[in-house]
């Protein structure tokens, strides 16, 4: 449509807007809100399986700093109706009247995209693409860094992933030749009344003893583009 592609720093905005477009298309295609597949909406799932629904993960696949793909990762699997909805979405809108045309490129298992996406495949080392925001509130002790590391380990265990052997804190990451700190990224959900345990965020590099399968997104807002990790180059398994 001529609209510039959005920046990766706005990933959570794009993730939310894309999900909203999916919900609207699902209502139209499937005949109402009640027919939206839980795998796309996240509603109506077992409380013990809160992360089986879609992660809407914006990606800068060509490294120019702009979002050119959105990986829709559904750990619980895509129903036929969900596939129909994704195939029928051709346009979504952002802020200030911006809009982007989209096309479903491919459906498949996550490991099948490892040559096309840094979010897919297996690796022992995963590094932040967008800030990790802790999903739980801090206590007075121990230090913020110690608590954040404990939160990451807890999340991995809850997701049935191995605990990281080592968690590195990165003061900054590079985006298309520019140095970026968490403050350069939009870090807030567009949901009135929602209280975030963390509004600052941090960048991490996670080291595992064995290869871990992606996509990997952790922390607050991880279903919308926050807390995304990519494989480190040279560690594709």
mmCIF file of N, CA and C in Angstrom, residues 12-83:
data_model
loop_
_atom_site.group_PDB
_atom_site.id
_atom_site.type_symbol
_atom_site.label_atom_id
_atom_site.label_comp_id
_atom_site.label_asym_id
_atom_site.label_seq_id
_atom_site.Cartn_x
_atom_site.Cartn_y
_atom_site.Cartn_z
ATOM 1 N N UNK A 12 5.600 -5.007 19.671
ATOM 2 C CA UNK A 12 4.405 -5.321 20.467
ATOM 3 C C UNK A 12 3.181 -4.598 19.914
ATOM 4 N N UNK A 13 3.360 -3.404 19.391
ATOM 5 C CA UNK A 13 2.236 -2.709 18.754
ATOM 6 C C UNK A 13 1.729 -3.507 17.555
ATOM 7 N N UNK A 14 2.659 -3.964 16.734
ATOM 8 C CA UNK A 14 2.279 -4.710 15.535
ATOM 9 C C UNK A 14 1.666 -6.050 15.915
ATOM 10 N N UNK A 15 2.232 -6.715 16.913
ATOM 11 C CA UNK A 15 1.664 -7.982 17.364
ATOM 12 C C UNK A 15 0.229 -7.835 17.821
ATOM 13 N N UNK A 16 -0.046 -6.776 18.582
ATOM 14 C CA UNK A 16 -1.415 -6.539 19.054
ATOM 15 C C UNK A 16 -2.346 -6.196 17.899
ATOM 16 N N UNK A 17 -1.881 -5.342 16.993
ATOM 17 C CA UNK A 17 -2.731 -4.931 15.880
ATOM 18 C C UNK A 17 -3.007 -6.091 14.933
ATOM 19 N N UNK A 18 -2.010 -6.940 14.739
ATOM 20 C CA UNK A 18 -2.211 -8.100 13.873
ATOM 21 C C UNK A 18 -3.201 -9.071 14.508
ATOM 22 N N UNK A 19 -3.063 -9.305 15.807
ATOM 23 C CA UNK A 19 -4.024 -10.183 16.477
ATOM 24 C C UNK A 19 -5.436 -9.615 16.371
ATOM 25 N N UNK A 20 -5.587 -8.298 16.556
ATOM 26 C CA UNK A 20 -6.907 -7.679 16.441
ATOM 27 C C UNK A 20 -7.488 -7.903 15.048
ATOM 28 N N UNK A 21 -6.632 -7.812 14.027
ATOM 29 C CA UNK A 21 -7.099 -8.059 12.660
ATOM 30 C C UNK A 21 -7.525 -9.511 12.480
ATOM 31 N N UNK A 22 -6.780 -10.427 13.073
ATOM 32 C CA UNK A 22 -7.131 -11.849 13.007
ATOM 33 C C UNK A 22 -8.476 -12.096 13.679
ATOM 34 N N UNK A 23 -8.696 -11.478 14.845
ATOM 35 C CA UNK A 23 -9.975 -11.661 15.547
ATOM 36 C C UNK A 23 -11.133 -11.126 14.705
ATOM 37 N N UNK A 24 -10.925 -9.966 14.077
ATOM 38 C CA UNK A 24 -11.972 -9.409 13.231
ATOM 39 C C UNK A 24 -12.266 -10.277 12.023
ATOM 40 N N UNK A 25 -11.217 -10.789 11.395
ATOM 41 C CA UNK A 25 -11.411 -11.657 10.242
ATOM 42 C C UNK A 25 -12.085 -12.960 10.659
ATOM 43 N N UNK A 26 -11.729 -13.483 11.829
ATOM 44 C CA UNK A 26 -12.344 -14.728 12.316
ATOM 45 C C UNK A 26 -13.836 -14.545 12.555
ATOM 46 N N UNK A 27 -14.217 -13.420 13.137
ATOM 47 C CA UNK A 27 -15.650 -13.161 13.357
ATOM 48 C C UNK A 27 -16.395 -13.123 12.032
ATOM 49 N N UNK A 28 -15.774 -12.530 11.026
ATOM 50 C CA UNK A 28 -16.421 -12.413 9.714
ATOM 51 C C UNK A 28 -16.492 -13.763 9.005
ATOM 52 N N UNK A 29 -15.393 -14.497 9.009
ATOM 53 C CA UNK A 29 -15.315 -15.755 8.263
ATOM 54 C C UNK A 29 -16.108 -16.864 8.934
ATOM 55 N N UNK A 30 -16.085 -16.888 10.271
ATOM 56 C CA UNK A 30 -16.669 -18.014 11.004
ATOM 57 C C UNK A 30 -18.019 -17.701 11.633
ATOM 58 N N UNK A 31 -18.496 -16.465 11.465
ATOM 59 C CA UNK A 31 -19.851 -16.153 11.902
ATOM 60 C C UNK A 31 -20.002 -15.785 13.358
ATOM 61 N N UNK A 32 -19.096 -14.954 13.872
ATOM 62 C CA UNK A 32 -19.289 -14.442 15.224
ATOM 63 C C UNK A 32 -18.165 -14.777 16.184
ATOM 64 N N UNK A 33 -18.146 -14.017 17.270
ATOM 65 C CA UNK A 33 -17.098 -14.148 18.281
ATOM 66 C C UNK A 33 -17.035 -15.546 18.887
ATOM 67 N N UNK A 34 -18.201 -16.156 19.093
ATOM 68 C CA UNK A 34 -18.237 -17.462 19.759
ATOM 69 C C UNK A 34 -17.565 -18.565 18.947
ATOM 70 N N UNK A 35 -17.346 -18.322 17.670
ATOM 71 C CA UNK A 35 -16.764 -19.355 16.809
ATOM 72 C C UNK A 35 -15.262 -19.193 16.586
ATOM 73 N N UNK A 36 -14.663 -18.184 17.222
ATOM 74 C CA UNK A 36 -13.227 -17.971 17.049
ATOM 75 C C UNK A 36 -12.461 -19.126 17.690
ATOM 76 N N UNK A 37 -11.558 -19.770 16.970
ATOM 77 C CA UNK A 37 -10.807 -20.893 17.534
ATOM 78 C C UNK A 37 -9.980 -20.466 18.746
ATOM 79 N N UNK A 38 -10.030 -21.226 19.841
ATOM 80 C CA UNK A 38 -9.221 -20.898 21.023
ATOM 81 C C UNK A 38 -7.733 -20.790 20.711
ATOM 82 N N UNK A 39 -7.287 -21.539 19.714
ATOM 83 C CA UNK A 39 -5.878 -21.474 19.348
ATOM 84 C C UNK A 39 -5.448 -20.109 18.853
ATOM 85 N N UNK A 40 -6.379 -19.326 18.314
ATOM 86 C CA UNK A 40 -6.076 -17.971 17.865
ATOM 87 C C UNK A 40 -6.348 -16.931 18.939
ATOM 88 N N UNK A 41 -7.431 -17.126 19.707
ATOM 89 C CA UNK A 41 -7.839 -16.115 20.685
ATOM 90 C C UNK A 41 -7.189 -16.286 22.047
ATOM 91 N N UNK A 42 -6.889 -17.531 22.424
ATOM 92 C CA UNK A 42 -6.387 -17.791 23.771
ATOM 93 C C UNK A 42 -7.473 -17.934 24.803
ATOM 94 N N UNK A 43 -8.731 -17.837 24.394
ATOM 95 C CA UNK A 43 -9.855 -17.940 25.319
ATOM 96 C C UNK A 43 -10.379 -19.372 25.359
ATOM 97 N N UNK A 44 -10.814 -19.789 26.548
ATOM 98 C CA UNK A 44 -11.430 -21.104 26.676
ATOM 99 C C UNK A 44 -10.450 -22.250 26.761
ATOM 100 N N UNK A 45 -9.181 -21.947 27.056
ATOM 101 C CA UNK A 45 -8.186 -23.001 27.185
ATOM 102 C C UNK A 45 -8.106 -23.497 28.621
ATOM 103 N N UNK A 46 -7.572 -24.682 28.796
ATOM 104 C CA UNK A 46 -7.327 -25.236 30.124
ATOM 105 C C UNK A 46 -6.385 -24.306 30.890
ATOM 106 N N UNK A 47 -6.698 -23.967 32.150
ATOM 107 C CA UNK A 47 -5.832 -23.068 32.929
ATOM 108 C C UNK A 47 -4.390 -23.557 33.041
ATOM 109 N N UNK A 48 -4.189 -24.873 32.956
ATOM 110 C CA UNK A 48 -2.841 -25.423 33.049
ATOM 111 C C UNK A 48 -2.100 -25.385 31.716
ATOM 112 N N UNK A 49 -2.745 -24.874 30.691
ATOM 113 C CA UNK A 49 -2.139 -24.862 29.355
ATOM 114 C C UNK A 49 -2.283 -23.477 28.738
ATOM 115 N N UNK A 50 -1.862 -22.461 29.490
ATOM 116 C CA UNK A 50 -2.137 -21.080 29.103
ATOM 117 C C UNK A 50 -1.321 -20.605 27.898
ATOM 118 N N UNK A 51 -0.298 -21.342 27.522
ATOM 119 C CA UNK A 51 0.542 -20.894 26.408
ATOM 120 C C UNK A 51 0.395 -21.766 25.167
ATOM 121 N N UNK A 52 -0.732 -22.504 25.074
ATOM 122 C CA UNK A 52 -0.953 -23.344 23.890
ATOM 123 C C UNK A 52 -1.464 -22.539 22.707
ATOM 124 N N UNK A 53 -1.941 -21.305 22.954
ATOM 125 C CA UNK A 53 -2.532 -20.512 21.877
ATOM 126 C C UNK A 53 -1.472 -19.682 21.152
ATOM 127 N N UNK A 54 -1.924 -18.892 20.210
ATOM 128 C CA UNK A 54 -1.039 -18.235 19.250
ATOM 129 C C UNK A 54 -0.109 -17.209 19.886
ATOM 130 N N UNK A 55 1.139 -17.281 19.470
ATOM 131 C CA UNK A 55 2.116 -16.216 19.673
ATOM 132 C C UNK A 55 2.199 -15.462 18.348
ATOM 133 N N UNK A 56 1.958 -14.154 18.384
ATOM 134 C CA UNK A 56 2.045 -13.325 17.181
ATOM 135 C C UNK A 56 3.399 -12.613 17.219
ATOM 136 N N UNK A 57 4.353 -13.125 16.456
ATOM 137 C CA UNK A 57 5.754 -12.745 16.597
ATOM 138 C C UNK A 57 6.251 -11.986 15.367
ATOM 139 N N UNK A 58 6.282 -10.652 15.432
ATOM 140 C CA UNK A 58 6.808 -9.864 14.317
ATOM 141 C C UNK A 58 8.311 -10.108 14.149
ATOM 142 N N UNK A 59 8.758 -10.151 12.906
ATOM 143 C CA UNK A 59 10.171 -10.451 12.653
ATOM 144 C C UNK A 59 10.740 -9.551 11.562
ATOM 145 N N UNK A 60 11.963 -9.125 11.791
ATOM 146 C CA UNK A 60 12.765 -8.451 10.771
ATOM 147 C C UNK A 60 13.653 -9.512 10.145
ATOM 148 N N UNK A 61 13.138 -10.209 9.156
ATOM 149 C CA UNK A 61 13.838 -11.376 8.607
ATOM 150 C C UNK A 61 15.058 -11.006 7.772
ATOM 151 N N UNK A 62 15.058 -9.814 7.162
ATOM 152 C CA UNK A 62 16.185 -9.457 6.290
ATOM 153 C C UNK A 62 17.193 -8.532 6.964
ATOM 154 N N UNK A 63 16.968 -8.209 8.240
ATOM 155 C CA UNK A 63 17.960 -7.460 8.996
ATOM 156 C C UNK A 63 18.048 -5.984 8.705
ATOM 157 N N UNK A 64 16.995 -5.395 8.116
ATOM 158 C CA UNK A 64 17.046 -3.964 7.811
ATOM 159 C C UNK A 64 16.395 -3.109 8.890
ATOM 160 N N UNK A 65 15.992 -3.735 9.998
ATOM 161 C CA UNK A 65 15.381 -2.994 11.093
ATOM 162 C C UNK A 65 13.879 -2.846 10.987
ATOM 163 N N UNK A 66 13.295 -3.349 9.899
ATOM 164 C CA UNK A 66 11.859 -3.230 9.664
ATOM 165 C C UNK A 66 11.180 -4.599 9.706
ATOM 166 N N UNK A 67 9.972 -4.635 10.253
ATOM 167 C CA UNK A 67 9.215 -5.883 10.343
ATOM 168 C C UNK A 67 8.701 -6.251 8.958
ATOM 169 N N UNK A 68 9.108 -7.426 8.475
ATOM 170 C CA UNK A 68 8.660 -7.866 7.155
ATOM 171 C C UNK A 68 7.900 -9.187 7.191
ATOM 172 N N UNK A 69 7.877 -9.843 8.338
ATOM 173 C CA UNK A 69 7.129 -11.085 8.506
ATOM 174 C C UNK A 69 6.494 -11.110 9.898
ATOM 175 N N UNK A 70 5.417 -11.867 10.024
ATOM 176 C CA UNK A 70 4.848 -12.167 11.335
ATOM 177 C C UNK A 70 4.684 -13.678 11.417
ATOM 178 N N UNK A 71 5.379 -14.265 12.364
ATOM 179 C CA UNK A 71 5.295 -15.705 12.580
ATOM 180 C C UNK A 71 4.190 -15.972 13.594
ATOM 181 N N UNK A 72 3.183 -16.707 13.180
ATOM 182 C CA UNK A 72 2.088 -17.079 14.085
ATOM 183 C C UNK A 72 2.382 -18.490 14.575
ATOM 184 N N UNK A 73 2.818 -18.575 15.809
ATOM 185 C CA UNK A 73 3.231 -19.857 16.393
ATOM 186 C C UNK A 73 2.161 -20.329 17.366
ATOM 187 N N UNK A 74 1.569 -21.485 17.084
ATOM 188 C CA UNK A 74 0.488 -22.030 17.915
ATOM 189 C C UNK A 74 0.941 -23.392 18.439
ATOM 190 N N UNK A 75 1.500 -23.444 19.661
ATOM 191 C CA UNK A 75 2.014 -24.715 20.187
ATOM 192 C C UNK A 75 0.970 -25.822 20.235
ATOM 193 N N UNK A 76 -0.295 -25.458 20.454
ATOM 194 C CA UNK A 76 -1.353 -26.458 20.526
ATOM 195 C C UNK A 76 -1.857 -26.924 19.176
ATOM 196 N N UNK A 77 -1.348 -26.342 18.099
ATOM 197 C CA UNK A 77 -1.762 -26.732 16.758
ATOM 198 C C UNK A 77 -2.867 -25.855 16.201
ATOM 199 N N UNK A 78 -2.932 -25.773 14.879
ATOM 200 C CA UNK A 78 -3.919 -24.953 14.180
ATOM 201 C C UNK A 78 -5.074 -25.817 13.684
ATOM 202 N N UNK A 79 -6.281 -25.466 14.089
ATOM 203 C CA UNK A 79 -7.461 -26.152 13.564
ATOM 204 C C UNK A 79 -7.681 -25.743 12.110
ATOM 205 N N UNK A 80 -8.546 -26.473 11.420
ATOM 206 C CA UNK A 80 -8.862 -26.120 10.036
ATOM 207 C C UNK A 80 -9.489 -24.738 9.956
ATOM 208 N N UNK A 81 -10.342 -24.400 10.930
ATOM 209 C CA UNK A 81 -10.947 -23.071 10.938
ATOM 210 C C UNK A 81 -9.896 -21.989 11.160
ATOM 211 N N UNK A 82 -8.937 -22.257 12.024
ATOM 212 C CA UNK A 82 -7.871 -21.281 12.254
ATOM 213 C C UNK A 82 -7.051 -21.080 10.983
ATOM 214 N N UNK A 83 -6.767 -22.155 10.284
ATOM 215 C CA UNK A 83 -6.033 -22.047 9.027
ATOM 216 C C UNK A 83 -6.823 -21.237 8.000
#
